[in-house]
Coordinates of C-alpha atoms in Angstrom, one line a residue:
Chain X
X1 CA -81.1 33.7 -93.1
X2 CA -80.4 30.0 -92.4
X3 CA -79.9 29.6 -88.7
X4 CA -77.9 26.0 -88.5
X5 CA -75.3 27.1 -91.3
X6 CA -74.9 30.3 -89.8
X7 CA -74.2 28.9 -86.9
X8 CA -71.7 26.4 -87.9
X9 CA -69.8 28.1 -90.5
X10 CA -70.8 31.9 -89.2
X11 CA -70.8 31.9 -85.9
X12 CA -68.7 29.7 -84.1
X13 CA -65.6 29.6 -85.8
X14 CA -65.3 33.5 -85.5
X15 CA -66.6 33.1 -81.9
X16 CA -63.8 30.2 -81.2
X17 CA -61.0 32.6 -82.8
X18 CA -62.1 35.3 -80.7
X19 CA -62.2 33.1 -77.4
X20 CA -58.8 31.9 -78.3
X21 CA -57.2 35.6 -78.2
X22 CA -59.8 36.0 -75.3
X23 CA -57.7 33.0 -73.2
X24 CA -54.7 34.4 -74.3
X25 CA -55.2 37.8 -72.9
X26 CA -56.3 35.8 -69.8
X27 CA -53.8 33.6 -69.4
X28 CA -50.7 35.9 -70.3
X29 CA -52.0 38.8 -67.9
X30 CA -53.3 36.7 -64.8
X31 CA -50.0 35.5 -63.6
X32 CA -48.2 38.8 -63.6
X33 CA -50.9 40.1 -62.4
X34 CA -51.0 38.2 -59.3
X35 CA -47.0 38.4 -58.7
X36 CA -46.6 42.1 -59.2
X37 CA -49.9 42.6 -56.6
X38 CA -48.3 40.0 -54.4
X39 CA -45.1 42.4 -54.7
X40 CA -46.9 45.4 -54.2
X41 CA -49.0 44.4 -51.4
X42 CA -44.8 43.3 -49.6
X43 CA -43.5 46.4 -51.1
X44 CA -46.0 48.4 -48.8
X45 CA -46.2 46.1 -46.0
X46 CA -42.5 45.2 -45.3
X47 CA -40.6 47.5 -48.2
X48 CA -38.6 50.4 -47.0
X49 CA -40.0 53.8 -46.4
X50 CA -39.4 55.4 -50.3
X51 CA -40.9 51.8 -51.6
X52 CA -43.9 51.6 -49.7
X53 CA -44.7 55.3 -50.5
X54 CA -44.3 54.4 -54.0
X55 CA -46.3 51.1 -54.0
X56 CA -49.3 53.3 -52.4
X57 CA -49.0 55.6 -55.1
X58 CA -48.9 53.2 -57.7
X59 CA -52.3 51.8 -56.1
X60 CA -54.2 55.4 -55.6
X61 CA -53.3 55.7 -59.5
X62 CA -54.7 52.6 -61.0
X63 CA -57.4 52.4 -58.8
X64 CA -58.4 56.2 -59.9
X65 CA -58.2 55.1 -63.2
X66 CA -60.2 54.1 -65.6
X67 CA -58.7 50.6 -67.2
X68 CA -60.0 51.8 -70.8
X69 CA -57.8 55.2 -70.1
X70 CA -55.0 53.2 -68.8
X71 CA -55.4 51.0 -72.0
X72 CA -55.6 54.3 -74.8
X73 CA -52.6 55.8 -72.6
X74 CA -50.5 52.6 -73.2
X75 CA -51.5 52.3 -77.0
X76 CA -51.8 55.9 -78.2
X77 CA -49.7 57.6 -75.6
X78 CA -46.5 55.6 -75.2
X79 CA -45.6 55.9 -78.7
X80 CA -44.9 59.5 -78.6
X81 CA -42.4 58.9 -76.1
X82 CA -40.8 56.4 -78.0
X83 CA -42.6 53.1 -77.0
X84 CA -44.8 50.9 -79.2
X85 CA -46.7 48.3 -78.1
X86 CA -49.0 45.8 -80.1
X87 CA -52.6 46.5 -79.4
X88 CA -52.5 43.0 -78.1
X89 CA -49.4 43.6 -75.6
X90 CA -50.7 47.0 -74.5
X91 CA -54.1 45.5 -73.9
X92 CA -52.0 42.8 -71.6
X93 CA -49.7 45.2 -69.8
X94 CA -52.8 47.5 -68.8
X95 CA -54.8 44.2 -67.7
X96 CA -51.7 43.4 -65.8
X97 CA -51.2 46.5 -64.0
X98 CA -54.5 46.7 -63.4
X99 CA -55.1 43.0 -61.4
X100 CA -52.1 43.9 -59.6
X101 CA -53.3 46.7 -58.1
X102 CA -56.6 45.6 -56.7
X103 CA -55.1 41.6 -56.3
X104 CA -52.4 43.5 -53.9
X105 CA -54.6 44.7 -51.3
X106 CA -56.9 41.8 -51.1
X107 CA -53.0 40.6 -50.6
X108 CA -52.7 43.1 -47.6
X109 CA -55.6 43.0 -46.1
X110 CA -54.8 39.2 -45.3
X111 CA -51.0 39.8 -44.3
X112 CA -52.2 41.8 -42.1
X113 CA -55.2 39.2 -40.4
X114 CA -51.9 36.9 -39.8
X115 CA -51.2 37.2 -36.0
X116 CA -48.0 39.3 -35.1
X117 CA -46.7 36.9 -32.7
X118 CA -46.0 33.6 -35.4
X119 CA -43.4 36.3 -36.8
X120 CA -42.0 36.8 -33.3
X121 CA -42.2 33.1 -32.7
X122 CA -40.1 32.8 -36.5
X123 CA -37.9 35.0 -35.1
X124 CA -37.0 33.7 -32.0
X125 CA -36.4 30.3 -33.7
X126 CA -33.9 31.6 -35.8
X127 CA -35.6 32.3 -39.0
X128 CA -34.6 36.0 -41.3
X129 CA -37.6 38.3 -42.3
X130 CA -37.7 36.7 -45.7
X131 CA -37.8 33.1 -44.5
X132 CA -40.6 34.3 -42.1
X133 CA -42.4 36.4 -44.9
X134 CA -42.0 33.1 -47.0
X135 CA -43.0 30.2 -44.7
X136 CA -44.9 31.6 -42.2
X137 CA -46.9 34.9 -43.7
X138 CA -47.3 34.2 -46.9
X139 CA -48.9 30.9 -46.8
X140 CA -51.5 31.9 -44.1
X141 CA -52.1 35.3 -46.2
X142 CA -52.7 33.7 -49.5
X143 CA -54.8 31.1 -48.5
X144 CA -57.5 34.2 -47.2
X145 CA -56.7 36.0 -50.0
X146 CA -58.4 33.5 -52.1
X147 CA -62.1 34.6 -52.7
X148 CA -60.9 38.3 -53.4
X149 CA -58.1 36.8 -55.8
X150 CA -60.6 34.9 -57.3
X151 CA -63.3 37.8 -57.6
X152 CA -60.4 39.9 -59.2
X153 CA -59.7 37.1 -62.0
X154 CA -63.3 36.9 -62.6
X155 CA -63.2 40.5 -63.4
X156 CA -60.0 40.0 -65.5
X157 CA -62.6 37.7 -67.4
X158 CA -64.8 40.3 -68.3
X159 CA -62.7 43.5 -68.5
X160 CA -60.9 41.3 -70.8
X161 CA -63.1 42.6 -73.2
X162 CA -62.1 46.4 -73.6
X163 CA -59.3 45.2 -75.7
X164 CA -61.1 45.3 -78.4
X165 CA -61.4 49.0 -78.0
X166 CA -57.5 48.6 -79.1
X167 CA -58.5 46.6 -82.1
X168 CA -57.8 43.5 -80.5
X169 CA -60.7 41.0 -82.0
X170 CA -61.3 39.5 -78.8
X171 CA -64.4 37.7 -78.0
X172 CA -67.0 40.4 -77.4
X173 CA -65.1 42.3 -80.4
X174 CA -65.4 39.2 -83.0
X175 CA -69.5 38.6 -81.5
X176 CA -69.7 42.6 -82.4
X177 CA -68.4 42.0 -85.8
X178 CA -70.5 39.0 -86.9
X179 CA -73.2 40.5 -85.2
X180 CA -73.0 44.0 -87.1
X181 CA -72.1 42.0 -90.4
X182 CA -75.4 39.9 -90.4
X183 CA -77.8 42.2 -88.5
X184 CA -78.2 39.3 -85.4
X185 CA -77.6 41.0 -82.7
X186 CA -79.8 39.5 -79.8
X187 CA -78.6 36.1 -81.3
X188 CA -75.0 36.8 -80.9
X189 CA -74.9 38.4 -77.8
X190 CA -76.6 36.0 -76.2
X191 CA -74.0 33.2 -77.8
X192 CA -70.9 35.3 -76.3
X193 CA -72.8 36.0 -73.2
X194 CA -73.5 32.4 -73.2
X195 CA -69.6 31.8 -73.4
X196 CA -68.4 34.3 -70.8
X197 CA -70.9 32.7 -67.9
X198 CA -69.4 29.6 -69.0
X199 CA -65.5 31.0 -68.4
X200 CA -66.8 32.3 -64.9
X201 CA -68.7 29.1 -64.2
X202 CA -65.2 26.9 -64.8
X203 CA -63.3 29.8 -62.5
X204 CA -65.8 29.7 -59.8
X205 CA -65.6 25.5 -59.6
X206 CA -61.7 25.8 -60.0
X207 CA -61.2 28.0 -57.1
X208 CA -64.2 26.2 -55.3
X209 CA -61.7 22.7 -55.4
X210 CA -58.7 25.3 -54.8
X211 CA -59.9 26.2 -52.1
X212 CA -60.8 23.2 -50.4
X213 CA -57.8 21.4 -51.3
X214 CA -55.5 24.1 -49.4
X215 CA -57.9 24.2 -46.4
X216 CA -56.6 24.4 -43.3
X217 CA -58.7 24.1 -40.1
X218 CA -58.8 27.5 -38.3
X219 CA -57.2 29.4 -41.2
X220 CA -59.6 28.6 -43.7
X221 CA -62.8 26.3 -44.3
Chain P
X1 CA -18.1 25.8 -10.8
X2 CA -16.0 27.4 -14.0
X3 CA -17.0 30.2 -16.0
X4 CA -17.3 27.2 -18.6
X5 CA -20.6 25.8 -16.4
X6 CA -22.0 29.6 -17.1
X7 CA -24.7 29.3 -19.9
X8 CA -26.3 32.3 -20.0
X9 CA -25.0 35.9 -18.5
X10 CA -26.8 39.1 -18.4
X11 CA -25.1 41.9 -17.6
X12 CA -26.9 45.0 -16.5
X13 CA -30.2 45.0 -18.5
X14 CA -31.8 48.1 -19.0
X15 CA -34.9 49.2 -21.2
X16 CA -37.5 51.9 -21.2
X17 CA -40.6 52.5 -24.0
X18 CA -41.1 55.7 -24.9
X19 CA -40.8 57.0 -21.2
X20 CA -41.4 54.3 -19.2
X21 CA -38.8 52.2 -18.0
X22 CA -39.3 48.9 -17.8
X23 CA -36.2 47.7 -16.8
X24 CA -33.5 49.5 -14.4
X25 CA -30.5 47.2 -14.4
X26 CA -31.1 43.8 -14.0
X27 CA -27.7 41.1 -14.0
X28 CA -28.2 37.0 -13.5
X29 CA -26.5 34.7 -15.2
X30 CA -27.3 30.8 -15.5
X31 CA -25.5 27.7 -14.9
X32 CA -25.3 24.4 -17.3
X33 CA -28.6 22.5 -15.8
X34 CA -30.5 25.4 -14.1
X35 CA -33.9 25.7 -13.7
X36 CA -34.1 29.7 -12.9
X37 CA -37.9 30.6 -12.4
X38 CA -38.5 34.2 -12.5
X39 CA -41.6 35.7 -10.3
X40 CA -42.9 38.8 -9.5
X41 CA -45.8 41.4 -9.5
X42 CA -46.8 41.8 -13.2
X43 CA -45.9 44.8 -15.1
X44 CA -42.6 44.2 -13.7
X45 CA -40.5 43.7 -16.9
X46 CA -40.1 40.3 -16.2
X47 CA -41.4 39.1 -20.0
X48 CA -39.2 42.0 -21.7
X49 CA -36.4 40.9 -19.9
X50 CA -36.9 37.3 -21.9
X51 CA -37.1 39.3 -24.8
X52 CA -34.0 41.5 -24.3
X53 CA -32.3 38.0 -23.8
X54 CA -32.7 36.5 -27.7
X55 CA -33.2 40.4 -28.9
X56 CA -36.8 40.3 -30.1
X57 CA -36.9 43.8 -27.8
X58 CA -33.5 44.8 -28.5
X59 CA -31.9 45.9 -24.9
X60 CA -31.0 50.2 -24.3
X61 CA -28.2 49.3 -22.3
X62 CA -26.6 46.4 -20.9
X63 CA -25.3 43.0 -22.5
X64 CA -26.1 39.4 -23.0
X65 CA -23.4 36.4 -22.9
X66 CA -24.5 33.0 -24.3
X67 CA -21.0 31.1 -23.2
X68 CA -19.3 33.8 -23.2
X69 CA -20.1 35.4 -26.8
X70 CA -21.8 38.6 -26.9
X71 CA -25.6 38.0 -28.2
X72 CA -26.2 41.7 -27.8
X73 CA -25.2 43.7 -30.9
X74 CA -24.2 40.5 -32.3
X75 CA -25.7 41.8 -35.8
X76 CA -26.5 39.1 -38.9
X77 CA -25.4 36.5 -36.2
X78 CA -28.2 37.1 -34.0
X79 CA -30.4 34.5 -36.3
X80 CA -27.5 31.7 -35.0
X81 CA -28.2 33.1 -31.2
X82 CA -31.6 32.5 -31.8
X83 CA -31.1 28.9 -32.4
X84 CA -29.3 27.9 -29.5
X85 CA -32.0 30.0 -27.0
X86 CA -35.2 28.7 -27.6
X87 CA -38.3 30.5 -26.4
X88 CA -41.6 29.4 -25.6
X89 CA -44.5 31.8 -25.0
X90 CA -47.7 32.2 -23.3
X91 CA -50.1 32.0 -26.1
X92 CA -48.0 29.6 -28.1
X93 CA -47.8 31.3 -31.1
X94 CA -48.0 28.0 -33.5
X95 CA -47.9 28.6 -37.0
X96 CA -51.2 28.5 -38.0
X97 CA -51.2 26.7 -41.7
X98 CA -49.2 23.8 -40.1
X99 CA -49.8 20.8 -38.5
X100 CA -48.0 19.7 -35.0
X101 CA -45.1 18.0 -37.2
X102 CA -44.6 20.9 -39.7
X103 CA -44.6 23.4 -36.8
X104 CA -41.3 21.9 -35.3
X105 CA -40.0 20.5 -38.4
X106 CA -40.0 24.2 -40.2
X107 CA -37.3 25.8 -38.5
X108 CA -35.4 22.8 -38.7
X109 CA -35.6 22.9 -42.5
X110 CA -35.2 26.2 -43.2
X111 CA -32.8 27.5 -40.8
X112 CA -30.9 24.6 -39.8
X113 CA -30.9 23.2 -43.7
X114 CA -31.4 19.7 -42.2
X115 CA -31.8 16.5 -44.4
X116 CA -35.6 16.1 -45.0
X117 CA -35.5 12.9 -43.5
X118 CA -33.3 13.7 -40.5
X119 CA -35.7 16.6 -39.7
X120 CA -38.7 14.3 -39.8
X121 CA -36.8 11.8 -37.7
X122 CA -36.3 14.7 -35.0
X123 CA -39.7 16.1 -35.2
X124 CA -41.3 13.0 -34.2
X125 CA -38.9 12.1 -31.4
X126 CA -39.2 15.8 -29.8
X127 CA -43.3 15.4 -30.1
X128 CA -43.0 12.2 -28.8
X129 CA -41.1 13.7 -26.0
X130 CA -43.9 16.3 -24.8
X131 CA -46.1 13.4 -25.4
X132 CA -47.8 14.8 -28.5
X133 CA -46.6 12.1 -31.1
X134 CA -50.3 11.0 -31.8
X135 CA -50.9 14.5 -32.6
X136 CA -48.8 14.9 -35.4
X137 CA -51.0 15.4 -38.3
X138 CA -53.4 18.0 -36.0
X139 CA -53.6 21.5 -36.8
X140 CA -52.8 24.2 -34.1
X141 CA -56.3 24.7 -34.2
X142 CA -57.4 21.2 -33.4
X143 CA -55.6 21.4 -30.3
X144 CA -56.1 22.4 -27.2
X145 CA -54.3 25.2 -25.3
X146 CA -52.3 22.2 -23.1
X147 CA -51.6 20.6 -26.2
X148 CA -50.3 23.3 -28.2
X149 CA -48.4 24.6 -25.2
X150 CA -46.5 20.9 -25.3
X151 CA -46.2 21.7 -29.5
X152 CA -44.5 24.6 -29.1
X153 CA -42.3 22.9 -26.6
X154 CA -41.2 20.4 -28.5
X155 CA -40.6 23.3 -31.3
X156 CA -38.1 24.8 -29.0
X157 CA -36.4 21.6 -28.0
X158 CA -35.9 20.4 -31.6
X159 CA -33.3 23.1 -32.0
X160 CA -31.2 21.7 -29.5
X161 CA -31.1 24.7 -27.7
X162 CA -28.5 25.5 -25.2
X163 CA -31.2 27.3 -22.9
X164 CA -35.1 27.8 -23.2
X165 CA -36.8 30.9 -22.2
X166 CA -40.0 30.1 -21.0
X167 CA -42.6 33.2 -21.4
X168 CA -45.4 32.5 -18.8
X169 CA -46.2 29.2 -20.5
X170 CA -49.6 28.3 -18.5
X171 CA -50.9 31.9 -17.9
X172 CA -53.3 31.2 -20.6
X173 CA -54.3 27.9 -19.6
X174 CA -56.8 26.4 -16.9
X175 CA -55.2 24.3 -14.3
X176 CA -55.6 21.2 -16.2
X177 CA -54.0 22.0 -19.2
X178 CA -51.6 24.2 -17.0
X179 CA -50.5 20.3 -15.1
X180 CA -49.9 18.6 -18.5
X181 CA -47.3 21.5 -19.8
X182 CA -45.7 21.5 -16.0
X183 CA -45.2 17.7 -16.2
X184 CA -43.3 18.5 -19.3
X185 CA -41.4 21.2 -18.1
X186 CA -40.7 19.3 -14.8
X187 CA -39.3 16.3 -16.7
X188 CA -37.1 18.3 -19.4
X189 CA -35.2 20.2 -16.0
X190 CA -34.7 16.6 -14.6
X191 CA -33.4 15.7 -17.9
X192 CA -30.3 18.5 -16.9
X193 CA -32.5 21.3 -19.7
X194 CA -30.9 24.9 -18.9
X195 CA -34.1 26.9 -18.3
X196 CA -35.0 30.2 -17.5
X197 CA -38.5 30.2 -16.9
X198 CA -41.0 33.6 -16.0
X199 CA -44.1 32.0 -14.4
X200 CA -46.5 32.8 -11.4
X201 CA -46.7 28.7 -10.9
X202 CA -45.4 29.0 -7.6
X203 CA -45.4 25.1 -6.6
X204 CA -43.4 24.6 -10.1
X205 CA -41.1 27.3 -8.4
X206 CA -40.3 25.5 -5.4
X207 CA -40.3 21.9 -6.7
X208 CA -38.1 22.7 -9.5
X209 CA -35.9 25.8 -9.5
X210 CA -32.6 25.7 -8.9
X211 CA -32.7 29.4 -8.4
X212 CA -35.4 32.2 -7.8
X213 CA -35.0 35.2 -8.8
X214 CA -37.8 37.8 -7.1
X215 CA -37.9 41.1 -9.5
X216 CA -39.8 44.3 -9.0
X217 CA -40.4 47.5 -10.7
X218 CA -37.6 46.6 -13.0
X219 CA -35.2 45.3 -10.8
X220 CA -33.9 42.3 -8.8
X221 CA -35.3 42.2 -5.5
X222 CA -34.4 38.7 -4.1
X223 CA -32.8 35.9 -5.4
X224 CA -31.5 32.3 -4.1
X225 CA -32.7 29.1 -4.1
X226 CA -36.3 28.0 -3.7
X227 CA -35.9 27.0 0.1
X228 CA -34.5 30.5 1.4
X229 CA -36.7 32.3 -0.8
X230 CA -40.4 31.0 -0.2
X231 CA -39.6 30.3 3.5
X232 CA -37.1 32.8 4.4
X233 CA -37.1 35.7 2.2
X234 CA -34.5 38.8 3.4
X235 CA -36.6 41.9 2.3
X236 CA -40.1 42.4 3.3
X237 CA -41.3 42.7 -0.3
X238 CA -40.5 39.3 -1.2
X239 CA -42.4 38.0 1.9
X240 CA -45.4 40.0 1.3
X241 CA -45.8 38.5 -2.2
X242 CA -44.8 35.2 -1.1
X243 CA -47.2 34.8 1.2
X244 CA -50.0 36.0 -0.8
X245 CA -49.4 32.8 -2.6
X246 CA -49.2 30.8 0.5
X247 CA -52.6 32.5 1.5
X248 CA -54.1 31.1 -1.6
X249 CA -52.8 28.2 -1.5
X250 CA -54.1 27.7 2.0
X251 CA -57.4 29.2 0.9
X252 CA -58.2 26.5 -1.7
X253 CA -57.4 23.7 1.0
X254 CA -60.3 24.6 3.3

């Protein structure tokens, strides 16, 4: 085997097409991801009795799941009950719910490092719960929830991958077809390992100038 | 003097945590212009008894006038209460993610819906008023405790309050810092601020209040004006605390 022409015509268009459904996934599940743990993490913190109970449940179950189980329920379970997904939009929903539930109690955790009496001192100046949630907690909590946000959507990254375990030809699924097709393994592991560091790398300087550009001296440095 | 000059009336105050009562029945009320410092053994209730005022501790019993409409059980209004009695507290409680401007600008914004540009207008002349205009851009925790004290201050005063409730505002300060906040609060009650102030300054006290209200175990001991009540005090209680105070003061001068 040639190595430059398998390279070039091979190997990285069927790696690029694979990192484009890769980003996609990515993309598509981060955001929801990081609203609905947001959510959570205020459903269980500030929501009624009945809604926090069910926003800790929610958490105990995904956390006490595995995400490929969670993925094969979503693809191979819901249709029986009527609902069926695309291996692509079951792989985002179970990334989704997933995030959410570990991105909400980094979430927590930092709502509740905010000092009580700023809420008493929103209060007193006139301000509702929401407006105090809104300006006052949320800022301070989501500027320390940060580097566990961050760690969370590095994982994201990487668990990213166990779509292809619903057929979706992702990046480690299209390295693991041209790798069984041509009998270059080592090779093209190493090229899509090469690829995720790369993805982490860029996540890890994106958060790095995140962070520092929503400093704040005393909250976070 | 017309019910009209009454600012603030409290009307038989009582409250109790779990089962300790905190407060047994406490009534003052407060004229347009006051200066009404609050003093007493700690543990007394005289902090909750701010609170019951604005209804951060809601009250058990007892009601709370501000010109004559109820505050107490006032429900969704309570938020419009809350903007015409501003409250300043012993450790400041600035919000931490914004700087000196932002901190009194916020509530202007958001509860008061103010024009951007009017709110920024007001926010620099009340920090300019505390003397913390150079300060602006600082963060609360660039500043020291004197500093802050003034912030918060100037946070109150931007909601053109019709009284401030002053929560031992140099308790957590050294006597430095604890000067620069009195020189503000000295100069807002010649500038005819109502205040209602619980403190343990007791030269503040004299030189400034219009009233003095003594309160122990819950109650109001003694109260009258500064002259009576550090020099002349009718129930033995009141001297013996008072003149602790001048026994420290006299200390310190040797």
């Amino acid at each position: 085997m040639d190595t430059a022409p398998f390279i070039t015509t091979v190997l990285v268009p069927a790696l690029t097409q694979g990192l484009v459904i890769t980003l996609q996934l990515i993309v598509l599940a981060a955001p929801f991801g990081l609203l609905l743990g947001i959510g959570i993490a205020l459903g269980r913190q500030y929501g009624s009795r009945g809604v926090s109970v069910l926003c800790k449940l929610y958490v105990i179950f995904v956390k006490g799941c595995p995400l490929l189980l969670l993925l094969f329920i979503l693809y191979f379970g819901l249709p029986s009950v009527g609902i069926t997904l695309s291996a692509f939009a079951a792989s985002v929903i179970g990334f989704i719910l997933c995030n959410a539930a570990y991105n909400s109690e980094y979430v927590r955790g930092a709502i509740l490092s905010v000092k009580d009496g700023q809420m008493v001192a929103a209060q007193a100046l006139g301000m509702t719960r929401q407006q105090t949630i809104r300006e006052i907690v949320l800022p301070q909590a989501l500027r320390r929830a940060i580097p566990g946000l961050s760690n969370e959507f590095i994982y994201l990254i990487k668990y990213s991958s166990l779509a292809y375990m619903l057929t979706v030809i992702e990046l480690s699924g299209a390295g693991k077809l041209v790798a069984t097709k041509y009998f270059a393994y080592n090779e093209v592991f190493f090229a899509v390992g090469l690829v995720y560091l790369a993805l982490v790398s860029i996540t890890t300087a994106a958060v790095h100038i995140l962070e520092k550009k929503v400093a704040v001296p005393g909250l976070i440095s | 003097m017309g019910p009209d000059d009454i600012v603030l009336r409290v009307e038989d105050i009582h409250k109790k945590f779990g089962e300790k009562v905190v407060l047994r029945g406490v009534s003052f009320s407060v004229k347009k212009g006051d200066t009404v410092v609050v003093i007493g053994p700690s543990g007394t209730g005289k902090s909750t008894l701010l609170r019951c005022i604005n209804q951060l501790t809601p009250p058990d019993m007892g009601r709370v006038f501000l010109h004559g409409e109820e505050v107490t059980n006032s429900g969704a209004k309570i938020s419009y209460f809350r903007q015409k009695i501003g409250m300043v507290f012993q450790n400041f409680f600035l919000f931490d993610h914004l700087t000196a401007l932002r901190n009194v600008e916020i509530a202007l914004l958001r509860v008061r819906k103010m024009d951007p540009k009017a709110a920024r207008e007001k926010a620099v002349y009340e920090l300019d008023q505390v003397g913390m205009s150079d300060w602006a851009d600082h963060f609360p925790a660039e500043l020291s405790g004197g500093q802050a004290q003034r912030v918060s201050i100037a946070r109150a005063l931007a909601m053109d309050p019709e009284v401030i409730l002053f929560d031992e505002p140099t308790s957590a300060l050294d006597p430095e810092l604890t000067r620069e906040v009195l020189e503000v609060m000295k100069k807002l009650a010649r500038t005819g601020l109502t205040m209602v102030v619980v403190s343990h300054e007791m030269g503040f006290a004299t030189s400034v209040a219009s009233e003095i209200i003594f309160m122990e175990g819950g109650r109001i001991v003694e109260q009258g004006p500064p002259h009576i009540l550090m020099s002349d005090p009718a129930y033995p209680r009141t001297r013996k605390f008072v003149s602790q105070f001048a026994d420290l003061a006299g200390q310190r001068k040797e």
